[in-house]
PDB file of C-alpha atoms in Angstrom:
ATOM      1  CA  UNK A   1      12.100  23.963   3.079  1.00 55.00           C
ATOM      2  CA  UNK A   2      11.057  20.493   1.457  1.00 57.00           C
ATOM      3  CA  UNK A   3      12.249  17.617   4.085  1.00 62.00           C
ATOM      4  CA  UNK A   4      10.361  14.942   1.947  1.00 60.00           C
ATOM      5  CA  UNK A   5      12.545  11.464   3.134  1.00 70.00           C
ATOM      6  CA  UNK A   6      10.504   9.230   0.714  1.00 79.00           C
ATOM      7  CA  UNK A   7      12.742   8.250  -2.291  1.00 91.00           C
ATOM      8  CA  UNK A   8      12.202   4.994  -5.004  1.00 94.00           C
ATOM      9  CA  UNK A   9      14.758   3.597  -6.698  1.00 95.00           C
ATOM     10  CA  UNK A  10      14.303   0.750  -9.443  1.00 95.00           C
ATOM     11  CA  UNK A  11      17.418  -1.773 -11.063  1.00 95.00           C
ATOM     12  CA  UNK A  12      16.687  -4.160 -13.796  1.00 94.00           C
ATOM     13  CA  UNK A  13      18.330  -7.377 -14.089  1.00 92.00           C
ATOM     14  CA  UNK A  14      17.940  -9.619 -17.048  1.00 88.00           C
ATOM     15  CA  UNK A  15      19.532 -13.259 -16.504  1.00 87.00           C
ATOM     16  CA  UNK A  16      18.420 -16.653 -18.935  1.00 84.00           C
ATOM     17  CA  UNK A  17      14.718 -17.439 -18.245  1.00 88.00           C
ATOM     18  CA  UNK A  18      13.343 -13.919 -16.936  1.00 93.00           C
ATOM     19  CA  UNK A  19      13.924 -10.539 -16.192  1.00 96.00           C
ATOM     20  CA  UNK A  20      13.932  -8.874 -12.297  1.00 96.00           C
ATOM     21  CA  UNK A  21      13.334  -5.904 -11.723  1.00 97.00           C
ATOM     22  CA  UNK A  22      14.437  -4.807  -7.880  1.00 96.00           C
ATOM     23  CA  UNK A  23      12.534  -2.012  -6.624  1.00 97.00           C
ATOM     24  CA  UNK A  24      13.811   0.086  -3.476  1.00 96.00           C
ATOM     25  CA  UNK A  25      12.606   2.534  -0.735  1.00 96.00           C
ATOM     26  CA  UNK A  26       8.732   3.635  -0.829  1.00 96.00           C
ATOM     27  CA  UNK A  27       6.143   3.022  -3.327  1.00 97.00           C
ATOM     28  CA  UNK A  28       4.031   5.415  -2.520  1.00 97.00           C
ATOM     29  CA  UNK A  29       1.593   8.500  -2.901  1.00 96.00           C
ATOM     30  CA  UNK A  30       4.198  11.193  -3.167  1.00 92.00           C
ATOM     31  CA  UNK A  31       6.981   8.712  -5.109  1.00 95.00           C
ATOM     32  CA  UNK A  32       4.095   7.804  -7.610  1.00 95.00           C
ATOM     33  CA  UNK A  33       5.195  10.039 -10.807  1.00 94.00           C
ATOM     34  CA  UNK A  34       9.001   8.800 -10.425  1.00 95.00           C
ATOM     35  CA  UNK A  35       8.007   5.486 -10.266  1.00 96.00           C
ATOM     36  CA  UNK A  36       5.310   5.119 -12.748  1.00 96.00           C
ATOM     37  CA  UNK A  37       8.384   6.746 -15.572  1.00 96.00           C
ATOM     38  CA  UNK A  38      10.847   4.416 -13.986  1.00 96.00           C
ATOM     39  CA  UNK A  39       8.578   1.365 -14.280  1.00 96.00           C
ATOM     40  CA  UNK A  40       7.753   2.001 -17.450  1.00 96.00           C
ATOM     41  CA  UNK A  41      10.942   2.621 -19.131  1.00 96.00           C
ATOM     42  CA  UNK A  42      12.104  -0.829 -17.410  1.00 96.00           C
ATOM     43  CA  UNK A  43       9.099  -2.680 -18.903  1.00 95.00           C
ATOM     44  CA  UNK A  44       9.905  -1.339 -22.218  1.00 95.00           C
ATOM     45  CA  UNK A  45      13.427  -2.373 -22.252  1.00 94.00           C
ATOM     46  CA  UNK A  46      12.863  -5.877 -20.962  1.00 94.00           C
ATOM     47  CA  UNK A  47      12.772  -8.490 -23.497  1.00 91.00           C
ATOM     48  CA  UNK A  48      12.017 -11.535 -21.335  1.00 92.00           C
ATOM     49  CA  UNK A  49       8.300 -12.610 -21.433  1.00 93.00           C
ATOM     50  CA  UNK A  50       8.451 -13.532 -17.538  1.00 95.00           C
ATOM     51  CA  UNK A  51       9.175 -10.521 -15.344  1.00 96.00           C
ATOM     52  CA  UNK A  52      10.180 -10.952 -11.390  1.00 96.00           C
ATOM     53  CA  UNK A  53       9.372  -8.059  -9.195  1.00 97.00           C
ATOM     54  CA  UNK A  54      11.258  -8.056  -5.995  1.00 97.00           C
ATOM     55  CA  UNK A  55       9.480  -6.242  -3.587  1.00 97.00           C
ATOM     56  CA  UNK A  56      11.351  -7.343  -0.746  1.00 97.00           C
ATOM     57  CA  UNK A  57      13.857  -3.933  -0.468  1.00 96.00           C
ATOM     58  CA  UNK A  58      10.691  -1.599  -0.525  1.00 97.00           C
ATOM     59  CA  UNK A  59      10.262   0.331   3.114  1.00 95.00           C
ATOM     60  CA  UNK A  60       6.847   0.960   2.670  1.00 95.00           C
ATOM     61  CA  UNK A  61       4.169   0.320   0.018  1.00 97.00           C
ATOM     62  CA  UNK A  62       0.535   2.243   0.318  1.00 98.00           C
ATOM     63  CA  UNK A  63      -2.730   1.765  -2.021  1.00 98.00           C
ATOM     64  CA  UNK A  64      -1.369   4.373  -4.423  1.00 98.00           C
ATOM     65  CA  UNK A  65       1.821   2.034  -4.722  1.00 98.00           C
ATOM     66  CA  UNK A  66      -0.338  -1.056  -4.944  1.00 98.00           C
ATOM     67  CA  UNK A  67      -2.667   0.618  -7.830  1.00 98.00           C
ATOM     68  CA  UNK A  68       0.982   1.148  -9.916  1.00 98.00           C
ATOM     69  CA  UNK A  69       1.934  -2.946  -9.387  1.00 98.00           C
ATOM     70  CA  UNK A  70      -2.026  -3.312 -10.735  1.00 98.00           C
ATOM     71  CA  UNK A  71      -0.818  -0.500 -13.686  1.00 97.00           C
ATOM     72  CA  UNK A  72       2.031  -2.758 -14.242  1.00 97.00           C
ATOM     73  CA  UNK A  73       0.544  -5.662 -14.220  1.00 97.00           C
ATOM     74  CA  UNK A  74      -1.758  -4.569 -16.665  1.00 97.00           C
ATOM     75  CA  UNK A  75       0.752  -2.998 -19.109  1.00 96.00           C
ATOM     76  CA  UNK A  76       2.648  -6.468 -19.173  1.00 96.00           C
ATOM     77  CA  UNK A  77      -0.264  -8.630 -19.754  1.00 95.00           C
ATOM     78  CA  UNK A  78      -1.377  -6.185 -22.618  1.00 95.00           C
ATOM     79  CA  UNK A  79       2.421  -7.372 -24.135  1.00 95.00           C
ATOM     80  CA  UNK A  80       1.866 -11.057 -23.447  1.00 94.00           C
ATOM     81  CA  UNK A  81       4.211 -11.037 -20.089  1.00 96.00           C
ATOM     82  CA  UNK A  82       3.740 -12.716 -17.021  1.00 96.00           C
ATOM     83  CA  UNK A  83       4.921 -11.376 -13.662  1.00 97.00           C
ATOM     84  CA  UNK A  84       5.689 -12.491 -10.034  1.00 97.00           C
ATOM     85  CA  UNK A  85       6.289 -10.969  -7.204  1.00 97.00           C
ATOM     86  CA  UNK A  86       9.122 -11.939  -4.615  1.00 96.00           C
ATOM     87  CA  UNK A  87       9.290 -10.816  -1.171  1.00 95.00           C
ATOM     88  CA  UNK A  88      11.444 -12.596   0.848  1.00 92.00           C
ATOM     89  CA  UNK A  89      11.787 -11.607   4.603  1.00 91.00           C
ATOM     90  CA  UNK A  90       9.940  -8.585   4.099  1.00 95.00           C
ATOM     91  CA  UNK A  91       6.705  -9.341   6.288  1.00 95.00           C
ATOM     92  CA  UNK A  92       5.493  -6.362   6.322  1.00 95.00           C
ATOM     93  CA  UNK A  93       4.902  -5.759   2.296  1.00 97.00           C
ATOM     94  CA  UNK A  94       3.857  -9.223   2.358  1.00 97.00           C
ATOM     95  CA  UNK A  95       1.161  -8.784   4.269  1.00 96.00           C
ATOM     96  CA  UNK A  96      -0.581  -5.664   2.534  1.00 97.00           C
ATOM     97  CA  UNK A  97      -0.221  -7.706  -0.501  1.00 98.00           C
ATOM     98  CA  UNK A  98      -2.118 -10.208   0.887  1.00 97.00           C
ATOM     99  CA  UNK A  99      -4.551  -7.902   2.607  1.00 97.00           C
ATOM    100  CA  UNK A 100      -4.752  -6.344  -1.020  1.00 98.00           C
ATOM    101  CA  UNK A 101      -5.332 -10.163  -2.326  1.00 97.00           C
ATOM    102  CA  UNK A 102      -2.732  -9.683  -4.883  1.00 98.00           C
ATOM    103  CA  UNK A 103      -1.971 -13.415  -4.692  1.00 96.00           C
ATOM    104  CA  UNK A 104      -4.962 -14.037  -6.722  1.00 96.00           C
ATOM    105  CA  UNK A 105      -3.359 -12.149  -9.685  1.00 96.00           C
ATOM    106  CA  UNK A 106       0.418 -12.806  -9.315  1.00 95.00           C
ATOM    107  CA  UNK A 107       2.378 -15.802  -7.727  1.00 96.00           C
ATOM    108  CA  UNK A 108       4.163 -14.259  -4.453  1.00 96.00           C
ATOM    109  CA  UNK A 109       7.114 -15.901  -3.694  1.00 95.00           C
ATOM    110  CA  UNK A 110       9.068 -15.944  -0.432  1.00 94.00           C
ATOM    111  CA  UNK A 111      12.423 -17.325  -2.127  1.00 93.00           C
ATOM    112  CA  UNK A 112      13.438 -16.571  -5.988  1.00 94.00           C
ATOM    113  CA  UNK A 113      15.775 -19.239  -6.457  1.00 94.00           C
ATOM    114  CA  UNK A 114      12.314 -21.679  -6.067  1.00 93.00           C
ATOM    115  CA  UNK A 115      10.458 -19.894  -8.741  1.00 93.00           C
ATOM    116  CA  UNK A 116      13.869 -19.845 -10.815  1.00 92.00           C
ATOM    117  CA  UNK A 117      14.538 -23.533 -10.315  1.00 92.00           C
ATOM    118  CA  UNK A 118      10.501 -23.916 -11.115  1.00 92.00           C
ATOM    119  CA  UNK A 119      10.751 -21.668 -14.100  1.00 91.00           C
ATOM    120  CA  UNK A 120      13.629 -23.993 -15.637  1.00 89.00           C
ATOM    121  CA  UNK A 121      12.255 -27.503 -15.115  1.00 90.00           C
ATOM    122  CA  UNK A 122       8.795 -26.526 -17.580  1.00 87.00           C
ATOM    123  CA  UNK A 123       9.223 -28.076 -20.359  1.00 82.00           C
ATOM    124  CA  UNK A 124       6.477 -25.853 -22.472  1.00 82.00           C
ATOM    125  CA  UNK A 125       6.341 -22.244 -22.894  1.00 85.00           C
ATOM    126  CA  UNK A 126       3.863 -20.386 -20.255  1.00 90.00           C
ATOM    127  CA  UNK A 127       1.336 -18.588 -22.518  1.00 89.00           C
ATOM    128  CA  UNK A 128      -0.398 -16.294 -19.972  1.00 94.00           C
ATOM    129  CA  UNK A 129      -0.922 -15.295 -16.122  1.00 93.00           C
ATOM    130  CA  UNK A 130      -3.484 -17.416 -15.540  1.00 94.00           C
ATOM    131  CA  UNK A 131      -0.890 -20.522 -16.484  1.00 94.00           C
ATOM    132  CA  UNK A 132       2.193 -19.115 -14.550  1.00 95.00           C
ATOM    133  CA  UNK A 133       0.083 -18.530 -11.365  1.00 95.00           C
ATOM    134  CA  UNK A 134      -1.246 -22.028 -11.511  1.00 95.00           C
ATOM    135  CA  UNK A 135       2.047 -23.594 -11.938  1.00 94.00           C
ATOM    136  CA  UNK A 136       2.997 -21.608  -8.908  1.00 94.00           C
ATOM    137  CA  UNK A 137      -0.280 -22.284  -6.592  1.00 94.00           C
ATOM    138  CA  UNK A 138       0.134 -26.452  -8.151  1.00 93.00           C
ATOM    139  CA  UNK A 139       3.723 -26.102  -6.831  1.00 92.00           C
ATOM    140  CA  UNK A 140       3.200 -24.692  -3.680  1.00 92.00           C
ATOM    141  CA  UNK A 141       0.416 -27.456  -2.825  1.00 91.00           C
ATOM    142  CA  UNK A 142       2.964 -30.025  -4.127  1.00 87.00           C
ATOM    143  CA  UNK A 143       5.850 -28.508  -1.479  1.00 81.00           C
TER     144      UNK A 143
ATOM    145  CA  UNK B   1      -3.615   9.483  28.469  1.00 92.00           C
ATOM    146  CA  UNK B   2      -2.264  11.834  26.532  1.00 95.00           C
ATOM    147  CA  UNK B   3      -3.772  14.007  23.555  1.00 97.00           C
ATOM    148  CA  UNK B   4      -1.352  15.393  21.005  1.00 95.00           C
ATOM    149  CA  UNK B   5      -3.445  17.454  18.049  1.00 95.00           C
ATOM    150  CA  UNK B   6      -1.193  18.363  14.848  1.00 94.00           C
ATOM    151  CA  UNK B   7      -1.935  21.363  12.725  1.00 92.00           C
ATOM    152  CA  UNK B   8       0.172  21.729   9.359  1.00 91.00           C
ATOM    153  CA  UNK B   9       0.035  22.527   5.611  1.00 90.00           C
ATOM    154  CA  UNK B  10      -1.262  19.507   3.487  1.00 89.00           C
ATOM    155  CA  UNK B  11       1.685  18.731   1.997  1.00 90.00           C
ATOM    156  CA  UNK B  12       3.685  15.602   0.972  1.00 90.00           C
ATOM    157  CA  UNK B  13       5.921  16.789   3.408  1.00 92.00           C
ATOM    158  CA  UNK B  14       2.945  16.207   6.422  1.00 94.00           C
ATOM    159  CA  UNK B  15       2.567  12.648   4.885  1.00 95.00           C
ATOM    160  CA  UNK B  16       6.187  11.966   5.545  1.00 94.00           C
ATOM    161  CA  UNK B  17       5.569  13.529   9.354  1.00 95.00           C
ATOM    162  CA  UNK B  18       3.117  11.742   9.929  1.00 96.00           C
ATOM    163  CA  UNK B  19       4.317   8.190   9.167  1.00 96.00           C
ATOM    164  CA  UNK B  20       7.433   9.107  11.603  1.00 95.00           C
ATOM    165  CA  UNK B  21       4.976  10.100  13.997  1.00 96.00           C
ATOM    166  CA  UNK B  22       2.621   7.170  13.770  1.00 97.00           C
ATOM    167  CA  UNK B  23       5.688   4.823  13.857  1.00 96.00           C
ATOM    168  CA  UNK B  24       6.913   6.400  17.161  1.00 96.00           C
ATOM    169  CA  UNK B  25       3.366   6.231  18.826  1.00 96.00           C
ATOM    170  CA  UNK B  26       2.746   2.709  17.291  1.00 96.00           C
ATOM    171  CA  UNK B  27       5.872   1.660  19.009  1.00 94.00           C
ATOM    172  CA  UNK B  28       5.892   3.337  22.193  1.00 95.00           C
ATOM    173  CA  UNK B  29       2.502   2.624  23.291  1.00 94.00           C
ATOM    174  CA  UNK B  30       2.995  -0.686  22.037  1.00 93.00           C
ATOM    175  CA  UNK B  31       0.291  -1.477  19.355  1.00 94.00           C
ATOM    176  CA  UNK B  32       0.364  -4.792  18.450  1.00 86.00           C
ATOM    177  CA  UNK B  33      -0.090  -4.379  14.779  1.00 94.00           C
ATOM    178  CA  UNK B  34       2.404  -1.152  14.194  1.00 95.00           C
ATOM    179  CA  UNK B  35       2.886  -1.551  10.561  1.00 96.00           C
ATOM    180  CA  UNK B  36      -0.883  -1.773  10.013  1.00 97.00           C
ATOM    181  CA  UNK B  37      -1.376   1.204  11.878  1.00 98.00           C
ATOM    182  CA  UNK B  38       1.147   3.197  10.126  1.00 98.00           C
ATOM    183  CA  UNK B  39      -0.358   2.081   6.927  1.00 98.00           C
ATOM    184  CA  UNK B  40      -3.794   3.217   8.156  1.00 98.00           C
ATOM    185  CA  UNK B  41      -2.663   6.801   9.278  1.00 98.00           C
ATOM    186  CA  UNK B  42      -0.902   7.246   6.197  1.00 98.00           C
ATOM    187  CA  UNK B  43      -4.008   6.027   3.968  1.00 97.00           C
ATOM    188  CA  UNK B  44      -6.022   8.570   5.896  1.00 97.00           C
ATOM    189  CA  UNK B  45      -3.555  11.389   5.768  1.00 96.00           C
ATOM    190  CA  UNK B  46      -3.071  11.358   1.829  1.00 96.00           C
ATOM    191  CA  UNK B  47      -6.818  11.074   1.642  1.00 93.00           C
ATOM    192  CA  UNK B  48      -6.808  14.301   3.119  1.00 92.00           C
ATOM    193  CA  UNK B  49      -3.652  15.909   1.122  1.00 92.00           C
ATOM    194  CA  UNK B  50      -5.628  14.935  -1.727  1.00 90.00           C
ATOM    195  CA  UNK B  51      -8.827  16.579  -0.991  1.00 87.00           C
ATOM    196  CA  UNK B  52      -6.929  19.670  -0.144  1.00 87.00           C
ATOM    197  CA  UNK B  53      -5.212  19.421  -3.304  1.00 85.00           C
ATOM    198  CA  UNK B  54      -8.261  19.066  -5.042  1.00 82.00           C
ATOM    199  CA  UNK B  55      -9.554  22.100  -4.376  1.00 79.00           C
ATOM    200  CA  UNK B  56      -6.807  23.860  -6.231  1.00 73.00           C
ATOM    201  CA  UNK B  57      -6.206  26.972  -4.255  1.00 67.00           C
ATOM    202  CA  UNK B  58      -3.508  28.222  -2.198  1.00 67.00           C
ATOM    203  CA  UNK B  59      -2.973  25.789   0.734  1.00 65.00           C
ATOM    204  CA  UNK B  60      -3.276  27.199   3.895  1.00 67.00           C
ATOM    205  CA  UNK B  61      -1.016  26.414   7.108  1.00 69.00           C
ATOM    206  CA  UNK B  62      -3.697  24.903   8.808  1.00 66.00           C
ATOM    207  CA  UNK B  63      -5.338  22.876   6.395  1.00 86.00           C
ATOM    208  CA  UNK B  64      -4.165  19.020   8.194  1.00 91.00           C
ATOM    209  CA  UNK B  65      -5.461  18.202  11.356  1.00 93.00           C
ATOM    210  CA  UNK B  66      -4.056  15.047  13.132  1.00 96.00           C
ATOM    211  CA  UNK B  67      -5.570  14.262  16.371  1.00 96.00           C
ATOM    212  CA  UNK B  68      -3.626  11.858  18.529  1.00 97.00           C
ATOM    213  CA  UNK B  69      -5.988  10.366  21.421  1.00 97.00           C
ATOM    214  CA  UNK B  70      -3.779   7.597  23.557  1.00 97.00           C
ATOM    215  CA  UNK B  71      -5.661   5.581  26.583  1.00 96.00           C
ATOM    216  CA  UNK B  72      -4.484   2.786  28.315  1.00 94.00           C
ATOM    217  CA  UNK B  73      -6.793   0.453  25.963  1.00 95.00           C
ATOM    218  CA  UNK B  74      -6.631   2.149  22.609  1.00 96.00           C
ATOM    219  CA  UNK B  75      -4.759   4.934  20.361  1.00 97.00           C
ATOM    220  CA  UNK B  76      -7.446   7.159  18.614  1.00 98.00           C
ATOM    221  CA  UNK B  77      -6.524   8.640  15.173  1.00 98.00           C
ATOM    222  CA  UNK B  78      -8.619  11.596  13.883  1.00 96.00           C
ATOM    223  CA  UNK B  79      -7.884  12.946  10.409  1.00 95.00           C
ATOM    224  CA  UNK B  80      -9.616  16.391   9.355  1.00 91.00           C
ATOM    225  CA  UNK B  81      -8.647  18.818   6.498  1.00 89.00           C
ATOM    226  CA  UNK B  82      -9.640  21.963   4.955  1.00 83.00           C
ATOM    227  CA  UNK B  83     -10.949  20.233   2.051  1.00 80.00           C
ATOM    228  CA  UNK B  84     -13.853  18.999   3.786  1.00 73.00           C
ATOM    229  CA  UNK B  85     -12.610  15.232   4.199  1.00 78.00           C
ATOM    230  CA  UNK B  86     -14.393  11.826   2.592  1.00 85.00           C
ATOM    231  CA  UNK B  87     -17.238  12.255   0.317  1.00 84.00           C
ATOM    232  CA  UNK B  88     -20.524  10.261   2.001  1.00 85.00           C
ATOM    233  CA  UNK B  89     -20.430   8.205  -1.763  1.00 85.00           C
ATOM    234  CA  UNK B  90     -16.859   7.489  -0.761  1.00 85.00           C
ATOM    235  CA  UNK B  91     -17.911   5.923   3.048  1.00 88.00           C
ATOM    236  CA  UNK B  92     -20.912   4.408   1.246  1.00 88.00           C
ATOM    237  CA  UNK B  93     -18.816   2.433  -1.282  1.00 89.00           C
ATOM    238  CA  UNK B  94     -16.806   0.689   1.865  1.00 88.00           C
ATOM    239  CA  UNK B  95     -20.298  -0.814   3.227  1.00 88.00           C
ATOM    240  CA  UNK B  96     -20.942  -2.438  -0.127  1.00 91.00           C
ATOM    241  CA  UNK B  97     -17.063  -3.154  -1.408  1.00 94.00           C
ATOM    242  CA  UNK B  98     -14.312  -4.966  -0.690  1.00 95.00           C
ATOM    243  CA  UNK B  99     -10.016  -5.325  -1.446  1.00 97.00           C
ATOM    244  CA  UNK B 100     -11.261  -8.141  -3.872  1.00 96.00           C
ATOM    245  CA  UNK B 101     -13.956  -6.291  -5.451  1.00 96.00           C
ATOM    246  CA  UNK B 102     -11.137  -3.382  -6.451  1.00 96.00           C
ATOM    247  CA  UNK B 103      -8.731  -6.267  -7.159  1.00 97.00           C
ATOM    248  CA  UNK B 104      -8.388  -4.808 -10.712  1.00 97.00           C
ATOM    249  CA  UNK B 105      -8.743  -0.968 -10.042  1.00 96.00           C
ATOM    250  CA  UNK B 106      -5.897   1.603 -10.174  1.00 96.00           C
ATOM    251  CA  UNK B 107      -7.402   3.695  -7.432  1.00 94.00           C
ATOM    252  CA  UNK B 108     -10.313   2.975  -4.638  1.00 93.00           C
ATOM    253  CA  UNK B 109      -7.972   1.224  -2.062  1.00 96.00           C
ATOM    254  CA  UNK B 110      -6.986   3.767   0.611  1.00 96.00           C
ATOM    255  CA  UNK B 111     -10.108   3.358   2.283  1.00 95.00           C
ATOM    256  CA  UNK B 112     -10.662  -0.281   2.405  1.00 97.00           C
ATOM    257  CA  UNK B 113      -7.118  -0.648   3.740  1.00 97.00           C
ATOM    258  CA  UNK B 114      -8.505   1.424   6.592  1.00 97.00           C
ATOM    259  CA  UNK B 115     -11.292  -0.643   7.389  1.00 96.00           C
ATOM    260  CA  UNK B 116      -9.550  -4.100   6.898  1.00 95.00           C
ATOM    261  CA  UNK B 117      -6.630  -3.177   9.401  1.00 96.00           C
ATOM    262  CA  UNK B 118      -8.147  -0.740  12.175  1.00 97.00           C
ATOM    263  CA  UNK B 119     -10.099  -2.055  15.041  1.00 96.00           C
ATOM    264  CA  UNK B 120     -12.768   0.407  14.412  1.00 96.00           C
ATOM    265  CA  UNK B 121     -12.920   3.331  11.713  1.00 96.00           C
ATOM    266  CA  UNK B 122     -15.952   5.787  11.704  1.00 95.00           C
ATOM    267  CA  UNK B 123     -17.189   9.104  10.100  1.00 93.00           C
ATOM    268  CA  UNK B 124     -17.739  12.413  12.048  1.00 90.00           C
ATOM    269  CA  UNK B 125     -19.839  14.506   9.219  1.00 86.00           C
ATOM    270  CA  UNK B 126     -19.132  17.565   8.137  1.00 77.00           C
ATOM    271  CA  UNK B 127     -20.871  20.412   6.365  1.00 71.00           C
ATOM    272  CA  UNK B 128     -21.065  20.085   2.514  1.00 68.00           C
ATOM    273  CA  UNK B 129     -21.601  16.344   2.440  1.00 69.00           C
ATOM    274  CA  UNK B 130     -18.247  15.065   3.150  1.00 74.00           C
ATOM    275  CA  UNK B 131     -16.681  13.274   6.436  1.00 83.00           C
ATOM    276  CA  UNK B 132     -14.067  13.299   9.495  1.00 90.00           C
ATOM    277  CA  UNK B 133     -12.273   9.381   9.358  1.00 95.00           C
ATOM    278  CA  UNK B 134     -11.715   8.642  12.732  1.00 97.00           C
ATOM    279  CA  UNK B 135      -9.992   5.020  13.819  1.00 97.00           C
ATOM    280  CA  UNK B 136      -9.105   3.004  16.496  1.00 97.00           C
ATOM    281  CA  UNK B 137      -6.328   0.396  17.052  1.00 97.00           C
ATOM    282  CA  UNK B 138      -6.548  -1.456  20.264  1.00 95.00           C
ATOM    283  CA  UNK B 139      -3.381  -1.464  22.437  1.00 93.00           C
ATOM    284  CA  UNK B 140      -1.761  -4.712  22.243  1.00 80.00           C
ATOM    285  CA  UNK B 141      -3.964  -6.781  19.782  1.00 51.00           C
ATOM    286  CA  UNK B 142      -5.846  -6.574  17.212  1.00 46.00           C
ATOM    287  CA  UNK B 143      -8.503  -7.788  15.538  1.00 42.00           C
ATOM    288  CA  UNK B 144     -11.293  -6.641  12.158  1.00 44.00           C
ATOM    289  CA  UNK B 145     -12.487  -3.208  11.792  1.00 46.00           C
ATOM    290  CA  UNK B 146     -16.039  -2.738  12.817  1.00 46.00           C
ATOM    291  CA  UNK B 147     -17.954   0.501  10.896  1.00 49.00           C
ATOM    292  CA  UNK B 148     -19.928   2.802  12.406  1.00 48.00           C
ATOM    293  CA  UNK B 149     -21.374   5.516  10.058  1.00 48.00           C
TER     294      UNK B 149
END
């Protein structure tokens, strides 16, 4: 009998200057196929160009879960969308992003409403990943 | 000390085990980085599910072996499967690469997770070219893996 406890669960979540998408339980080895379909559908349905990942409900993450934010990542440049990730109080994903050095690709933010409040002061459009992680790294030394 | 060796089908049922198990033993003994650890075991365990997998025959109940190895200093983690463990390339690559190198990559990781969280990771070698991953987390700190091959 198959007592596999490892489950992934993804909810989208479109409000006025970007879409979220919440993503829940493990990213891992054995949830890989479920989430790579999920993932996908919810980056073809969102028609915001900036795209907030909160990472901060996932139990675990492993390198097989990190390699799917990198397939992400790379889907949503390919369509001209930039991405974050938000992680709140969750330490422990957190870290392995930042053992992973994922915070030289995407801005990782501890509170959403500061990237939101960011997001709505610019005054110009942002054109690529390179400009949106900028913004965030110029903020952050600013705060 | 105590010694606790763990035989099973590789299965993605084992990898779920085996992350229970290493968060029990990283919290009783009192590791100071658990979640580390936990990631490290697990890293090394699917390594091993996937080498068994890729061999593409019937799995066989003993084709995981988890060795536990708990002193008063350190908890010892040995990782062995049927499908012969880490290719020597593989081990090879981790001397010369790093997380940044792989920033971009949708596979390569596992490993270099190891090596960047455990106190010390080595190889035991096996027939056929490929390797044993053993690792070491110090009880109550911790600090950058050191390699020996």
């Amino acid at each position: 009998m198959d007592r596999r406890i490892s489950t992934f669960e993804l909810v989208t979540v479109s409000v006025e200057t970007y879409a979220k998408i919440w993503l829940k339980g493990n990213l891992v080895y054995h949830t890989q196929q479920a989430a790579r379909q999920k993932m996908e559908m919810a980056l073809a349905e969102i028609d915001r160009n900036i795209v907030i990942m909160d990472v901060s409900q996932l139990l675990f993450i492993d390198s097989t879960g990190l390699a799917l934010l990198i397939h992400f990542f790379k889907k949503a440049v390919c369509q001209n969308k930039q991405i974050a990730l938000v992680v709140s109080t969750n330490k422990t994903v957190e870290r392995i992003l930042a053992i992973a050095k994922f915070d030289k690709l995407f801005p990782i933010v501890e509170r959403e409403e500061d990237l939101a409040r960011l997001l709505a002061s610019l005054t110009k459009e942002i054109a690529s990943q390179e400009m949106l992680l900028k913004i965030w790294q110029n903020h952050c030394i600013q705060n | 000390m105590y010694e606790i060796t763990m035989q099973c089908k590789a299965t993605e049922e084992a990898i779920d085990f085996c992350d229970l198990l290493a968060k029990q033993i990283a919290r009783f003994f009192s590791l100071h980085d658990r979640d580390m650890f936990v990631l490290s075991v697990h890293e090394a365990v699917v390594n091993s599910i996937k080498a068994v997998k890729q061999l593409g025959r019937k799995i066989d109940d003993g084709a995981l072996v988890v060795s536990w190895r708990i002193t008063e200093e350190e908890v010892t983690v040995t990782v062995t499967d049927e499908g012969g463990g880490i290719p020597i390339k593989e081990i090879e690559r981790l001397g010369q690469e790093s997380l940044e190198d792989v920033l971009l990559a949708e596979s390569g990781r596992g490993l270099l997770l190891i090596k960047e969280t455990m106190d010390v990771v080595s190889f035991v070698p096996h027939e056929g070219g490929k390797c044993a991953i053993v690792m070491k987390m110090r009880r109550g700190q911790n600090g950058s893996s050191d390699i020996h091959f």
